[in-house]
mmCIF file of C-alpha atoms in Angstrom:
data_model
loop_
_atom_site.group_PDB
_atom_site.id
_atom_site.type_symbol
_atom_site.label_atom_id
_atom_site.label_comp_id
_atom_site.label_asym_id
_atom_site.label_seq_id
_atom_site.Cartn_x
_atom_site.Cartn_y
_atom_site.Cartn_z
ATOM 1 C CA MET I 155 74.187 110.966 110.307
ATOM 2 C CA TYR I 156 78.104 112.533 110.369
ATOM 3 C CA PRO I 157 78.622 116.072 110.797
ATOM 4 C CA ASP I 158 80.492 116.650 107.996
ATOM 5 C CA PRO I 159 80.440 113.925 105.497
ATOM 6 C CA LYS I 160 83.467 114.555 103.283
ATOM 7 C CA ARG I 161 85.625 113.696 106.505
ATOM 8 C CA VAL I 162 84.579 109.989 106.224
ATOM 9 C CA ARG I 163 87.714 108.409 105.072
ATOM 10 C CA ASP I 164 86.670 106.198 102.299
ATOM 11 C CA ASN I 165 89.101 107.318 99.742
ATOM 12 C CA ARG I 166 91.887 104.533 99.050
ATOM 13 C CA ILE I 167 95.284 104.918 97.439
ATOM 14 C CA THR I 168 97.206 101.561 96.516
ATOM 15 C CA LEU I 169 100.875 101.833 97.221
ATOM 16 C CA ARG I 170 103.595 98.984 96.630
ATOM 17 C CA PHE I 171 106.827 98.500 98.516
ATOM 18 C CA ASP I 172 109.787 95.987 97.900
ATOM 19 C CA ASP I 173 110.399 93.476 100.881
ATOM 20 C CA TYR I 174 113.448 96.261 102.183
ATOM 21 C CA GLU I 175 110.625 99.467 102.319
ATOM 22 C CA HIS I 176 107.978 97.032 103.733
ATOM 23 C CA ASP I 177 110.376 95.881 106.415
ATOM 24 C CA LEU I 178 111.417 99.490 107.295
ATOM 25 C CA ILE I 179 107.902 100.370 107.861
ATOM 26 C CA THR I 180 106.683 97.506 109.372
ATOM 27 C CA ALA I 181 110.018 98.119 112.135
ATOM 28 C CA LEU I 182 109.161 101.567 112.169
ATOM 29 C CA ALA I 183 105.580 100.926 112.758
ATOM 30 C CA ASN I 184 106.374 98.242 115.481
ATOM 31 C CA TYR I 185 108.490 100.655 117.482
ATOM 32 C CA GLN I 186 105.816 103.305 117.650
ATOM 33 C CA GLY I 187 102.957 101.184 118.295
ATOM 34 C CA GLU I 188 100.977 101.760 115.443
ATOM 35 C CA GLN I 189 99.752 100.266 112.266
ATOM 36 C CA PRO I 190 101.479 100.856 109.359
ATOM 37 C CA SER I 191 98.635 102.712 107.303
ATOM 38 C CA THR I 192 98.560 104.814 110.304
ATOM 39 C CA LEU I 193 101.760 105.884 110.150
ATOM 40 C CA LEU I 194 102.124 106.091 106.234
ATOM 41 C CA ARG I 195 99.061 108.192 106.482
ATOM 42 C CA GLN I 196 100.844 110.620 109.416
ATOM 43 C CA LEU I 197 103.757 110.637 107.175
ATOM 44 C CA VAL I 198 102.145 111.446 103.928
ATOM 45 C CA LEU I 199 99.770 114.071 105.530
ATOM 46 C CA ARG I 200 102.847 115.700 107.285
ATOM 47 C CA GLU I 201 105.063 115.947 104.238
ATOM 48 C CA ALA I 202 102.284 117.172 101.749
ATOM 49 C CA ALA I 203 101.880 120.095 104.775
ATOM 50 C CA ALA I 204 105.660 120.668 104.601
ATOM 51 C CA LEU I 205 105.531 120.974 100.365
ATOM 52 C CA LEU I 206 102.911 123.392 101.099
ATOM 53 C CA GLY I 207 104.457 125.713 103.329
ATOM 54 C CA LEU I 208 101.653 125.214 106.028
ATOM 55 C CA ASP I 209 103.023 126.693 108.775
ATOM 56 C CA ASP I 210 100.318 124.728 111.198
ATOM 57 C CA ALA I 211 100.923 120.937 110.808
ATOM 58 C CA ASP I 212 99.590 120.195 113.866
ATOM 59 C CA SER I 213 96.151 119.056 112.567
ATOM 60 C CA VAL I 214 98.242 116.109 110.710
ATOM 61 C CA SER I 215 101.173 115.565 113.076
ATOM 62 C CA ARG I 216 100.630 112.921 116.090
ATOM 63 C CA LYS I 217 99.341 114.625 119.625
ATOM 64 C CA SER I 218 101.809 113.725 122.145
ATOM 65 C CA VAL I 219 100.087 113.175 125.276
#
């Protein structure tokens, strides 16, 4: 059904934020015009790539149009 079944995003991780953190994330997501979960996914993967020292962070960064 899928070319690579491991690429299906069905693994879930729960994060909990206080009211101030949640407000910050929501405001940033609204400013970017994205869903908060999408924004957080991009931020986490970008930071993970930076920590691993990957030069090719384009696979996790947002493509500009």
